[in-house]
XYZ file of C-alpha atoms in Angstrom:
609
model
C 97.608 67.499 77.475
C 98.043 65.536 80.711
C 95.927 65.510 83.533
C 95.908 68.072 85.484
C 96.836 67.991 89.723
C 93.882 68.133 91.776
C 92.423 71.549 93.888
C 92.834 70.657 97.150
C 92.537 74.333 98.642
C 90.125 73.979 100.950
C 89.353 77.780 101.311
C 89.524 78.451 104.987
C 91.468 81.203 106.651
C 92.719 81.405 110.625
C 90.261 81.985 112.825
C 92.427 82.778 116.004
C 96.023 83.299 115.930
C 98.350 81.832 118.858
C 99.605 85.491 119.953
C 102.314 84.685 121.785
C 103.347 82.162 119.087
C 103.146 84.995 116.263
C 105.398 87.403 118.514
C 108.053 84.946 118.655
C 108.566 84.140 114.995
C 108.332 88.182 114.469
C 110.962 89.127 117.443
C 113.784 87.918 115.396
C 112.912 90.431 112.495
C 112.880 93.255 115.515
C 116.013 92.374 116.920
C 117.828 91.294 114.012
C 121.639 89.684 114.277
C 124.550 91.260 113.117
C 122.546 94.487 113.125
C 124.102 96.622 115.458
C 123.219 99.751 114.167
C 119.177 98.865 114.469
C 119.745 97.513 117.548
C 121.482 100.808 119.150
C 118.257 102.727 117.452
C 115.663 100.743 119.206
C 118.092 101.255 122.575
C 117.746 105.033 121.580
C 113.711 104.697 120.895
C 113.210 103.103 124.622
C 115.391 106.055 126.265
C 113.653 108.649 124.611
C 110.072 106.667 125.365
C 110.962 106.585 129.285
C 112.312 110.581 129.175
C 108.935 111.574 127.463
C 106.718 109.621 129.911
C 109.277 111.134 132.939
C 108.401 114.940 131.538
C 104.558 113.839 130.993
C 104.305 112.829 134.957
C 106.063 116.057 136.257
C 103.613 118.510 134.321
C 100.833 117.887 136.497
C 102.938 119.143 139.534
C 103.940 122.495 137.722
C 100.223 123.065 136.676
C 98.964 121.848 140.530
C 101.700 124.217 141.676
C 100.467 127.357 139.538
C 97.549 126.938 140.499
C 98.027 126.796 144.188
C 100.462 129.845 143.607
C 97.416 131.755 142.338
C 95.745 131.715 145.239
C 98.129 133.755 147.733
C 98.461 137.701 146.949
C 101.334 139.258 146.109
C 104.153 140.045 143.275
C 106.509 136.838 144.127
C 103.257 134.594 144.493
C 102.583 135.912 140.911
C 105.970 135.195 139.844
C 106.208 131.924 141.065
C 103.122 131.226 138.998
C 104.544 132.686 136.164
C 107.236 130.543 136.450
C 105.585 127.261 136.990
C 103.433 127.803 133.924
C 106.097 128.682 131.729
C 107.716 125.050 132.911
C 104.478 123.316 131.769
C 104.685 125.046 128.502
C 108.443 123.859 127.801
C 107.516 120.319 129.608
C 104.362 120.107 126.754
C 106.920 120.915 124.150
C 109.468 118.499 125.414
C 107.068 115.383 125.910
C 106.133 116.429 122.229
C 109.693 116.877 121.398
C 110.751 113.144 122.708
C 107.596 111.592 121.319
C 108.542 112.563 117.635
C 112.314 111.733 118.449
C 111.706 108.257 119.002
C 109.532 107.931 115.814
C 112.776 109.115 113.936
C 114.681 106.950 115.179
C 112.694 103.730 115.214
C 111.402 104.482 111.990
C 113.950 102.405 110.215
C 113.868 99.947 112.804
C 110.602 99.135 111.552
C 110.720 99.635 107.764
C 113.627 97.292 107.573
C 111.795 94.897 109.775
C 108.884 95.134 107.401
C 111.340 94.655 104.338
C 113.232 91.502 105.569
C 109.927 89.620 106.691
C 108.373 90.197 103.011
C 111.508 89.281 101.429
C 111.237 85.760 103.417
C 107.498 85.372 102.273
C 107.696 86.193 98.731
C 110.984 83.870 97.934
C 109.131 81.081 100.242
C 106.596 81.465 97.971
C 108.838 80.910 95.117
C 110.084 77.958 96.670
C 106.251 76.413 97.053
C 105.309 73.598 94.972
C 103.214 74.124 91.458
C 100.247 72.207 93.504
C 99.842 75.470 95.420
C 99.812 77.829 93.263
C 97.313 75.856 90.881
C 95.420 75.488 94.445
C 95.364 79.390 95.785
C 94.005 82.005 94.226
C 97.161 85.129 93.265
C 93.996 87.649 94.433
C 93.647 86.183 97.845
C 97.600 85.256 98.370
C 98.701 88.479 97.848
C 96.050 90.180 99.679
C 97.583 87.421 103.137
C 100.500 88.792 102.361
C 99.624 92.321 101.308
C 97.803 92.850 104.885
C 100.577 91.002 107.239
C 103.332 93.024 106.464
C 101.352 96.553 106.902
C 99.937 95.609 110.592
C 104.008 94.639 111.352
C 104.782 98.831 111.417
C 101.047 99.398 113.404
C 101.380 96.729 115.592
C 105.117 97.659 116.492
C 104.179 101.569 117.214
C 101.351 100.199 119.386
C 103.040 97.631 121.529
C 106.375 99.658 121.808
C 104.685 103.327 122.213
C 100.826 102.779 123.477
C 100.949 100.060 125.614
C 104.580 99.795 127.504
C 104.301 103.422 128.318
C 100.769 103.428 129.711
C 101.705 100.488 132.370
C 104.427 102.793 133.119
C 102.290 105.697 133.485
C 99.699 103.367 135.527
C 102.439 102.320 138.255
C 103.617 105.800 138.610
C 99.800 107.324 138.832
C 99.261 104.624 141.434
C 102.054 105.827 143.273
C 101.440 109.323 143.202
C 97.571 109.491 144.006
C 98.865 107.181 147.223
C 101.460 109.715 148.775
C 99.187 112.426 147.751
C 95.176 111.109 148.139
C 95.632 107.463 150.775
C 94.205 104.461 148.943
C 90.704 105.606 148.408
C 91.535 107.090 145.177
C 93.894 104.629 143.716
C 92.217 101.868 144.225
C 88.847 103.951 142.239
C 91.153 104.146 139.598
C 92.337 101.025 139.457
C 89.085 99.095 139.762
C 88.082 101.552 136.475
C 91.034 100.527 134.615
C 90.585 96.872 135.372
C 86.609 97.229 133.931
C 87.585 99.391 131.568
C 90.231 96.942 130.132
C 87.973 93.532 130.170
C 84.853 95.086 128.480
C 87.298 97.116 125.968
C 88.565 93.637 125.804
C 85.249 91.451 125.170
C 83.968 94.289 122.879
C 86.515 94.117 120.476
C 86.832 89.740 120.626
C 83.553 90.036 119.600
C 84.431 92.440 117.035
C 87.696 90.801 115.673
C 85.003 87.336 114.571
C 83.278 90.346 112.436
C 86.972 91.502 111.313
C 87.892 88.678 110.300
C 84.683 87.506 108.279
C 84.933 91.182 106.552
C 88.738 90.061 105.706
C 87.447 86.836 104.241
C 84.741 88.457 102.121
C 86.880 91.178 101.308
C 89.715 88.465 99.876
C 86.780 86.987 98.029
C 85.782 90.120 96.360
C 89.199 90.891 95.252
C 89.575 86.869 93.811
C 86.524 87.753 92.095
C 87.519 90.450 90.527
C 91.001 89.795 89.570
C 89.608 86.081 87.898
C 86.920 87.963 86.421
C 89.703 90.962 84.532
C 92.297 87.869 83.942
C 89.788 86.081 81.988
C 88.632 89.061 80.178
C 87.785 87.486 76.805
C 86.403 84.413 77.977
C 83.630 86.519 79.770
C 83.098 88.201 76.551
C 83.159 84.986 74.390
C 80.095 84.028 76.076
C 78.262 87.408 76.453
C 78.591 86.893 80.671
C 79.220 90.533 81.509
C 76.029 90.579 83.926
C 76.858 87.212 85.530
C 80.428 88.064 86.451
C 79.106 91.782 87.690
C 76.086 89.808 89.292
C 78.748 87.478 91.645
C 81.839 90.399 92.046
C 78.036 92.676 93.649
C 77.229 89.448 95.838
C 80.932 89.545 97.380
C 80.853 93.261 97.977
C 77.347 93.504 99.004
C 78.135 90.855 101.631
C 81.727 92.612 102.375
C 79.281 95.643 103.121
C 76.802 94.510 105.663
C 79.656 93.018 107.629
C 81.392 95.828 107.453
C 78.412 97.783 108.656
C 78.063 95.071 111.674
C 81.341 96.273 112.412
C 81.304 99.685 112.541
C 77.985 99.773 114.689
C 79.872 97.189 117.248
C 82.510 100.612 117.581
C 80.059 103.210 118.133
C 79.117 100.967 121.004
C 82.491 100.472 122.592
C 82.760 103.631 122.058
C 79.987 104.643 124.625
C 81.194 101.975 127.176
C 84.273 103.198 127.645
C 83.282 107.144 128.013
C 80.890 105.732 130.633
C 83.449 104.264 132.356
C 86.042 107.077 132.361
C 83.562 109.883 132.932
C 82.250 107.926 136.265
C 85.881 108.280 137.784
C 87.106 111.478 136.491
C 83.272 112.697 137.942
C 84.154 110.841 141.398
C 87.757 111.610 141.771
C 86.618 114.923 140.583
C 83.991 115.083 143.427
C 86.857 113.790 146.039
C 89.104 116.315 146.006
C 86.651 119.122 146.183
C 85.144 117.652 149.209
C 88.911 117.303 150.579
C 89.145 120.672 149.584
C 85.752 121.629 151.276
C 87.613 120.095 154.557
C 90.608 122.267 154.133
C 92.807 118.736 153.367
C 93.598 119.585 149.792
C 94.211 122.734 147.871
C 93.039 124.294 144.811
C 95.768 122.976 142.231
C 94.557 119.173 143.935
C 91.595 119.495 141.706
C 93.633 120.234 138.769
C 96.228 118.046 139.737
C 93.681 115.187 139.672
C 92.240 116.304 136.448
C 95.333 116.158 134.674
C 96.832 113.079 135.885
C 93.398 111.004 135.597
C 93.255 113.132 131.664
C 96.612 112.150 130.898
C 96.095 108.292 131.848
C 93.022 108.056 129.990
C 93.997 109.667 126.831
C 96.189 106.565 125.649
C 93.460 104.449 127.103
C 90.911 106.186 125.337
C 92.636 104.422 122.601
C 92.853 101.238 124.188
C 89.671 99.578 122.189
C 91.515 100.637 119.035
C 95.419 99.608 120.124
C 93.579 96.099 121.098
C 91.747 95.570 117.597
C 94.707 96.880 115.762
C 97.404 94.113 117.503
C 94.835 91.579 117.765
C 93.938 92.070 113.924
C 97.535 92.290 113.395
C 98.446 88.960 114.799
C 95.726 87.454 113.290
C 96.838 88.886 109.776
C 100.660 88.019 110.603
C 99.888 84.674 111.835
C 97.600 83.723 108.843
C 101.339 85.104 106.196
C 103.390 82.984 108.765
C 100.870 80.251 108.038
C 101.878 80.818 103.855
C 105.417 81.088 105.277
C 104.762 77.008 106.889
C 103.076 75.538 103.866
C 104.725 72.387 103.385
C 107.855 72.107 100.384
C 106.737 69.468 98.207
C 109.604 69.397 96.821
C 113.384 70.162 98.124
C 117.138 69.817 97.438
C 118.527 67.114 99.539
C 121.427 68.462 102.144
C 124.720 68.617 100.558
C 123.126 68.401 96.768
C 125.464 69.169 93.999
C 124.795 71.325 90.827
C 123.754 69.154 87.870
C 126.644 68.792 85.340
C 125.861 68.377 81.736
C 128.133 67.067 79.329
C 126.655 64.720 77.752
C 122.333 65.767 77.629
C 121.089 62.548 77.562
C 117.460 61.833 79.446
C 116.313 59.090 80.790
C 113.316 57.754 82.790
C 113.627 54.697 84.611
C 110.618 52.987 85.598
C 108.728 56.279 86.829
C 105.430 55.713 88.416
C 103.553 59.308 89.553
C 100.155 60.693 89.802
C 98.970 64.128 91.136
C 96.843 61.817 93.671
C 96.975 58.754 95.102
C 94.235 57.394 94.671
C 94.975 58.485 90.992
C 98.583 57.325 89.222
C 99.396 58.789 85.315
C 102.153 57.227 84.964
C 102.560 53.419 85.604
C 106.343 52.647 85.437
C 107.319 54.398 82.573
C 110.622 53.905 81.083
C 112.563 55.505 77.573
C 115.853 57.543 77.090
C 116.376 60.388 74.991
C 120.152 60.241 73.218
C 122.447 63.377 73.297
C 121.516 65.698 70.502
C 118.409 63.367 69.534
C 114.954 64.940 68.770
C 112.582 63.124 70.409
C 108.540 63.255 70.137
C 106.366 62.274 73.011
C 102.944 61.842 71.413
C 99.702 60.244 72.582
C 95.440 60.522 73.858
C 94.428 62.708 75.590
C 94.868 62.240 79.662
C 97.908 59.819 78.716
C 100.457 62.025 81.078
C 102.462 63.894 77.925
C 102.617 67.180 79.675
C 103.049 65.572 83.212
C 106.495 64.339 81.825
C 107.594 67.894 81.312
C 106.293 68.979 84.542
C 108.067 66.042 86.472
C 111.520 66.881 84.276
C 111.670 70.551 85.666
C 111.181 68.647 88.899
C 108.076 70.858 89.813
C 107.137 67.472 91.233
C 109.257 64.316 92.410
C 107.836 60.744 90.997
C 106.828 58.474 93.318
C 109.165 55.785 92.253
C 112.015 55.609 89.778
C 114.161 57.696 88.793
C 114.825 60.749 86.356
C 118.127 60.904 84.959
C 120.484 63.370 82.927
C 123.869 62.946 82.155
C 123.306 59.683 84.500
C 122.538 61.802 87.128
C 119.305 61.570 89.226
C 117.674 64.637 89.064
C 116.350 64.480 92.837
C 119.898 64.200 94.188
C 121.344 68.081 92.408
C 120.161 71.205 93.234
C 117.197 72.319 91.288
C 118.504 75.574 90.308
C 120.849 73.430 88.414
C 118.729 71.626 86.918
C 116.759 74.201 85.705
C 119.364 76.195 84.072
C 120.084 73.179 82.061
C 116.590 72.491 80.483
C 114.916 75.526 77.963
C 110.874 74.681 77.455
C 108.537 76.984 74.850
C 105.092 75.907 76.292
C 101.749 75.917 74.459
C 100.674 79.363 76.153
C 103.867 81.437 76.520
C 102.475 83.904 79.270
C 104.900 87.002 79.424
C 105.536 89.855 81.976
C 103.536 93.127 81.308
C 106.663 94.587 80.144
C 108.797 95.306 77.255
C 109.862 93.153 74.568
C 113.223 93.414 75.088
C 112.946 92.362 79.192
C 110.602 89.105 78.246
C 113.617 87.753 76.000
C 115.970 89.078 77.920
C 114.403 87.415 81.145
C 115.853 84.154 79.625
C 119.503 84.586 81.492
C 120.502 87.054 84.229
C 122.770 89.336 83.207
C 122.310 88.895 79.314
C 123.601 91.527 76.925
C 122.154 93.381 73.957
C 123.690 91.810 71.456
C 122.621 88.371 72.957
C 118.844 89.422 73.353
C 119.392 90.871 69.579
C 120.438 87.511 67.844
C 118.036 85.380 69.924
C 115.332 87.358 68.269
C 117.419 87.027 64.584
C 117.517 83.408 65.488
C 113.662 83.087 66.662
C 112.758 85.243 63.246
C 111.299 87.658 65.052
C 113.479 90.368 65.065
C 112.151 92.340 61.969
C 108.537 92.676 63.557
C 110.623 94.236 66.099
C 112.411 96.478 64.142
C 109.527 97.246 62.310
C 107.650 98.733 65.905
C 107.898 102.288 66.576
C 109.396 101.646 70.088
C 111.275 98.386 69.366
C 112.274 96.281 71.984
C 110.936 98.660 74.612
C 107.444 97.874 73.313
C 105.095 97.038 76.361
C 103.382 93.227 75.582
C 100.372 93.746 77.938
C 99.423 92.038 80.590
C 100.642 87.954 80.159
C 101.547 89.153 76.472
C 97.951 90.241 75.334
C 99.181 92.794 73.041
C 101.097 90.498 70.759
C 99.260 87.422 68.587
C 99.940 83.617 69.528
C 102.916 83.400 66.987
C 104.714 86.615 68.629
C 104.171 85.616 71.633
C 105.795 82.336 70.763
C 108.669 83.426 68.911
C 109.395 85.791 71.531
C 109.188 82.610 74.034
C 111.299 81.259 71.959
C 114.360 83.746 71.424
C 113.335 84.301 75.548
C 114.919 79.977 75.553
C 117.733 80.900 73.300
C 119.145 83.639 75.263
C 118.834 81.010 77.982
C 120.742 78.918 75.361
C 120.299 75.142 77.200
C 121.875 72.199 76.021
C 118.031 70.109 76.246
C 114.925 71.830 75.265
C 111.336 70.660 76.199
C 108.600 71.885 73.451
C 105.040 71.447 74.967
C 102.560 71.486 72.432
C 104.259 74.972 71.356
C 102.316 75.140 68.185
C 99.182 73.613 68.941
C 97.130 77.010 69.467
C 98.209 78.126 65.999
C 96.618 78.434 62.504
C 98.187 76.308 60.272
C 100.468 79.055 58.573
C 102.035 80.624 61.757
C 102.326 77.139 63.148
C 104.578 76.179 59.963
C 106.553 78.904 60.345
C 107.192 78.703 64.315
C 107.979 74.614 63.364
C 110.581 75.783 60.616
C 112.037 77.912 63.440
C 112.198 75.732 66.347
C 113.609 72.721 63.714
C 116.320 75.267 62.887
C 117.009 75.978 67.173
C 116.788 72.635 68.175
C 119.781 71.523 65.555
C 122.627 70.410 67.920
C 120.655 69.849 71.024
C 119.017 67.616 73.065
C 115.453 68.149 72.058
C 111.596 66.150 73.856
C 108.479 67.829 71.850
C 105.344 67.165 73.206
C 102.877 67.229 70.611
C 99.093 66.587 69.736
C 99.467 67.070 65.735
C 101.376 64.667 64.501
C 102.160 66.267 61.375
C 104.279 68.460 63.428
C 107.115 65.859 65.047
C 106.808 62.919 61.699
C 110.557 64.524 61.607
C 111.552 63.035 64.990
C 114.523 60.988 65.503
C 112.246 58.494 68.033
C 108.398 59.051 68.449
C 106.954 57.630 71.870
C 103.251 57.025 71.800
C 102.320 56.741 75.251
C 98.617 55.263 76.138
C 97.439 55.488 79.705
C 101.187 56.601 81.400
C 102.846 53.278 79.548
C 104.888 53.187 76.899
C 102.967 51.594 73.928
C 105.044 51.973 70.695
C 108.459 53.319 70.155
C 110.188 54.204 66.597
C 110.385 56.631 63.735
C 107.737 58.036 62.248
C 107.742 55.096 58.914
C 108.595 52.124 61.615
C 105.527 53.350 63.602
C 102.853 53.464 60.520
C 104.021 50.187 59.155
C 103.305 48.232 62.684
C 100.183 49.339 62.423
C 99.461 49.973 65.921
C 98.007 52.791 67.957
C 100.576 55.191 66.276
C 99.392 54.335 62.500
C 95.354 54.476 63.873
C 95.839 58.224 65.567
C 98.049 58.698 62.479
C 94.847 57.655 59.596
C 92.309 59.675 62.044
C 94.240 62.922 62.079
C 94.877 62.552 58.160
C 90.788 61.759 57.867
C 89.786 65.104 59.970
C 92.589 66.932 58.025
C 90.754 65.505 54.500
C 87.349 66.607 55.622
C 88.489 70.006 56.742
C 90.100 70.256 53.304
C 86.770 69.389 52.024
C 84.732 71.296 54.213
C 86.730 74.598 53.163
C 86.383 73.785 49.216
């Protein structure tokens, strides 16, 4: 195997997201073009927000006015009241009525806003370089991406429905309690707004830095876990049950006491903001039945007061929780906008063309690359692989085999040289192309945790039946198939765990000839085999690689002796070149890995007599 690229994840997350910033790459989800018909709804949503806050103003009147009509004797007095309560009944059920109107009706607004930003994340991370996904961990990726597009529904409800319609309902209070009360009173409630919206404000700052460390330890739990369940009999090979439950319990003991630290941080914002709105409602309270005491205000003042100041406060109540929930939310959305800005490693250059193959010849042409810099595998490297040639790419360990398989799907771009097929330089088509073009059965052949019959099928879009059916006659797989009670719809597990190494592999295999690609790459495809199985999946992939372009990288060379050219590679040069008889009789490095393979073989031979 080749060296492997560096980890170079570094493990931190955001610590404060750039609001403002975060809005403005969302906005274009909310308002999106050529949409017209979400567009009209969110039109819809903001008429129905301002008639439900213009119905929620006037129902303090009617209840001031029943009130007040209480107080005089007398049938039409009585009837009046009658009437003005049975208008704060229907303005209730209105306010309710417009309030659930425009969550219809923006409901899809949202959803499909929520849709189209993780469609953008999860095909950007498609389109990420194989140095970041060997870098992050799936648990802690998904989880960014898992809690960013939740808080986008929230944080919309919030902004649109909490916090637009209270500064509405603030101006028009302010208003009101001046023609009705002078300044006194409006600039009480004002001054207990203002307080009421810093401290809610430092409060819950100081509570997002415990947020987000909970959010940290909670991804680190979940990495935990999910490494610890992928790797399920490696941690019983070596008996470490109680060490992997031992560091899963220190993540979610620590997830714990922050979450604790954050709950107790509520209860207290919690008390500091009844203080606050109990101190006016108990003044303004105590204002109007002085005024009253004068003879300046009536009865229904009182209530009127009490209503209006009730009604403001009840979305501010919630003003702690709207202000965690958007902050959280743009910290969570910024930190999946920060997945969305990861750097492409590697991209089609503007204009590219599609690879055309008529002729699958490969070639590298003096190609120097290492994973890092400080670090090159290959050093100039240079060979060509004829049309319909088998060719074996064999050498030590660490000499860059596998990295040449890695740089031909162009998962990375060589620092200099060039890659060719068909004379074409791989870097200058598109790599969709270029991909279609090449078929690789790897040493591990990791499959969906689905049926039989989607992992080969997976090979081309749009396959048939009967294609999926021969690639499995062709792969020699197909009567262990036939021979299940469910067939092809026979689940594989998770990464293929149901199935043995040479299932999994032939089904890799018939999953390449579906593909059907005029120039295969075999990495080490037999290597984790016993000897029988591995004979069997070599007599197989001899019999598919017959009229194609064919590179096998291979440790046992027993396997390729076959080959048409064998490259022995030492330290990412080129040392030897030939066939497998022109290579033994020079004597070189080929002939010396040749006699110590053939010496372990003997003694193994021995060993088992």
């Amino acid at each position: 195997m080749g060296a492997m690229p560096p980890d170079t994840s570094d493990g931190r997350t955001i610590s404060r997201a750039d609001g403002w910033q975060t809005l403005r790459r969302f906005l274009p989800y909310l308002w999106p073009q050529g949409r017209t018909d979400l567009k009209r709804r969110i039109v819809v949503a903001v008429v129905l927000v301002l008639l439900g806050k213009a119905v929620t103003l006037l129902l303090p009147y009617s209840y001031k006015w029943a009130i007040d009509a209480m107080t005089i004797q007398g049938h039409p007095a009585a009837m009046l009241a009658m009437a003005f309560v049975l208008a704060y009944a229907l303005g209730r059920f209105t306010g309710v009525a417009f309030d659930n109107m425009r969550n219809i009706v923006f409901e899809r607004v949202g959803q499909d806003a929520t849709r189209a930003l993780a469609e953008d994340v999860f095909a950007r991370l498609h389109r990420l370089s194989l140095r970041f996904h060997l870098a992050r961990r799936t648990g802690e990726v998904t989880k960014v991406i898992e809690r960013g597009t939740k808080s986008i529904d929230t944080m919309l409800y919030f902004m649109l429905f909490n916090i637009a319609p209270t500064a509405i309902e603030l101006t028009a209070v302010a208003a009101i309690f001046y023609f009705n009360f002078g300044w006194g009173l409006v600039m009480a409630t004002a001054v207990a707004v203002v307080v009421y919206a810093a401290l809610t404000r430092w409060i819950t700052e100081w509570r997002n830095a415990l947020r987000e460390r909970m959010n940290r330890l909670d991804g680190q739990a979940l990495s935990r876990a999910v490494d610890s369940l992928l790797n399920y009999e490696t941690v019983k090979y070596f008996a470490a049950e109680q060490r992997e439950q031992a560091r899963y319990a220190q993540a979610t003991r620590a997830y714990a006491d922050a979450a604790v630290k954050s709950e107790n941080s509520l209860g207290l914002l919690n008390i500091a903001q009844a203080s606050i709105v109990n101190l006016l409602m108990a003044g303004a309270m105590a204002y109007t039945v002085w005024g009253w005491s004068q003879g300046r205000l009536t009865v229904g003042d009182v209530v009127f007061v009490n209503t209006y100041l009730t009604q403001l406060f009840r979305p501010l109540d919630m003003l702690g929780m709207v202000y965690r929930t958007i902050r959280q939310g743009l910290i969570d959305m910024a930190e999946m906008f920060k997945l969305m800005d990861t750097d492409i490693e590697v991209r089609d250059v503007p204009g590219a063309p599609a690879l055309v193959v008529r002729r699958p010849t490969v070639a590298f042409d003096n190609v120097v690359f290492g994973y890092d810099r400080d670090r090159t595998i290959l050093h100039g490297l240079s060979f060509e692989v004829p049309a319909g040639h088998q060719v074996a790419i064999v050498g030590p360990s660490g000499a860059g085999k596998s990295t040449i398989g890695r740089l031909l799907f162009r998962f990375y771009d060589p620092w200099e040289g060039r890659i060719l097929i068909d004379g074409q330089d791989i870097a200058q088509v598109t790599q969709t192309s270029l991909r279609v073009a090449l078929g690789i059965v790897p040493q591990d052949s990791v499959l969906f945790n689905d049926t039989i019959g989607y992992n080969i099928a997976y090979g081309r879009d749009g396959s048939s039946e009967a294609e999926m059916i021969a690639a499995a006659r062709d792969a020699a797989i197909l009567p262990f198939i036939e021979a299940l009670p469910k067939g092809f719809s026979t689940q594989v597990g998770e990464r293929g765990l149901k199935l043995s190494g040479g299932e999994k592999q032939r089904v890799a295999i018939a999953r390449t000839l579906v593909k059907n690609p005029p120039i295969l790459l075999l990495d080490e495809a037999t290597s984790a085999l016993d000897t029988r199985t591995e004979q069997e999946i070599l007599a197989t992939l001899h019999r598919v690689s017959t009229g194609r372009t064919s590179l096998s990288i291979a440790h046992r060379l027993s396997t390729i002796a076959d080959a048409d050219t064998i490259l022995v590679l030492d330290q990412g040069r080129l040392a030897e070149s030939g066939t497998h008889a022109d290579l033994l009789r020079r004597d070189g490095l080929y002939a010396d890995m040749w006699s110590r393979q053939a010496a372990e073989s003997s003694d193994l031979e021995q060993a088992a007599e």
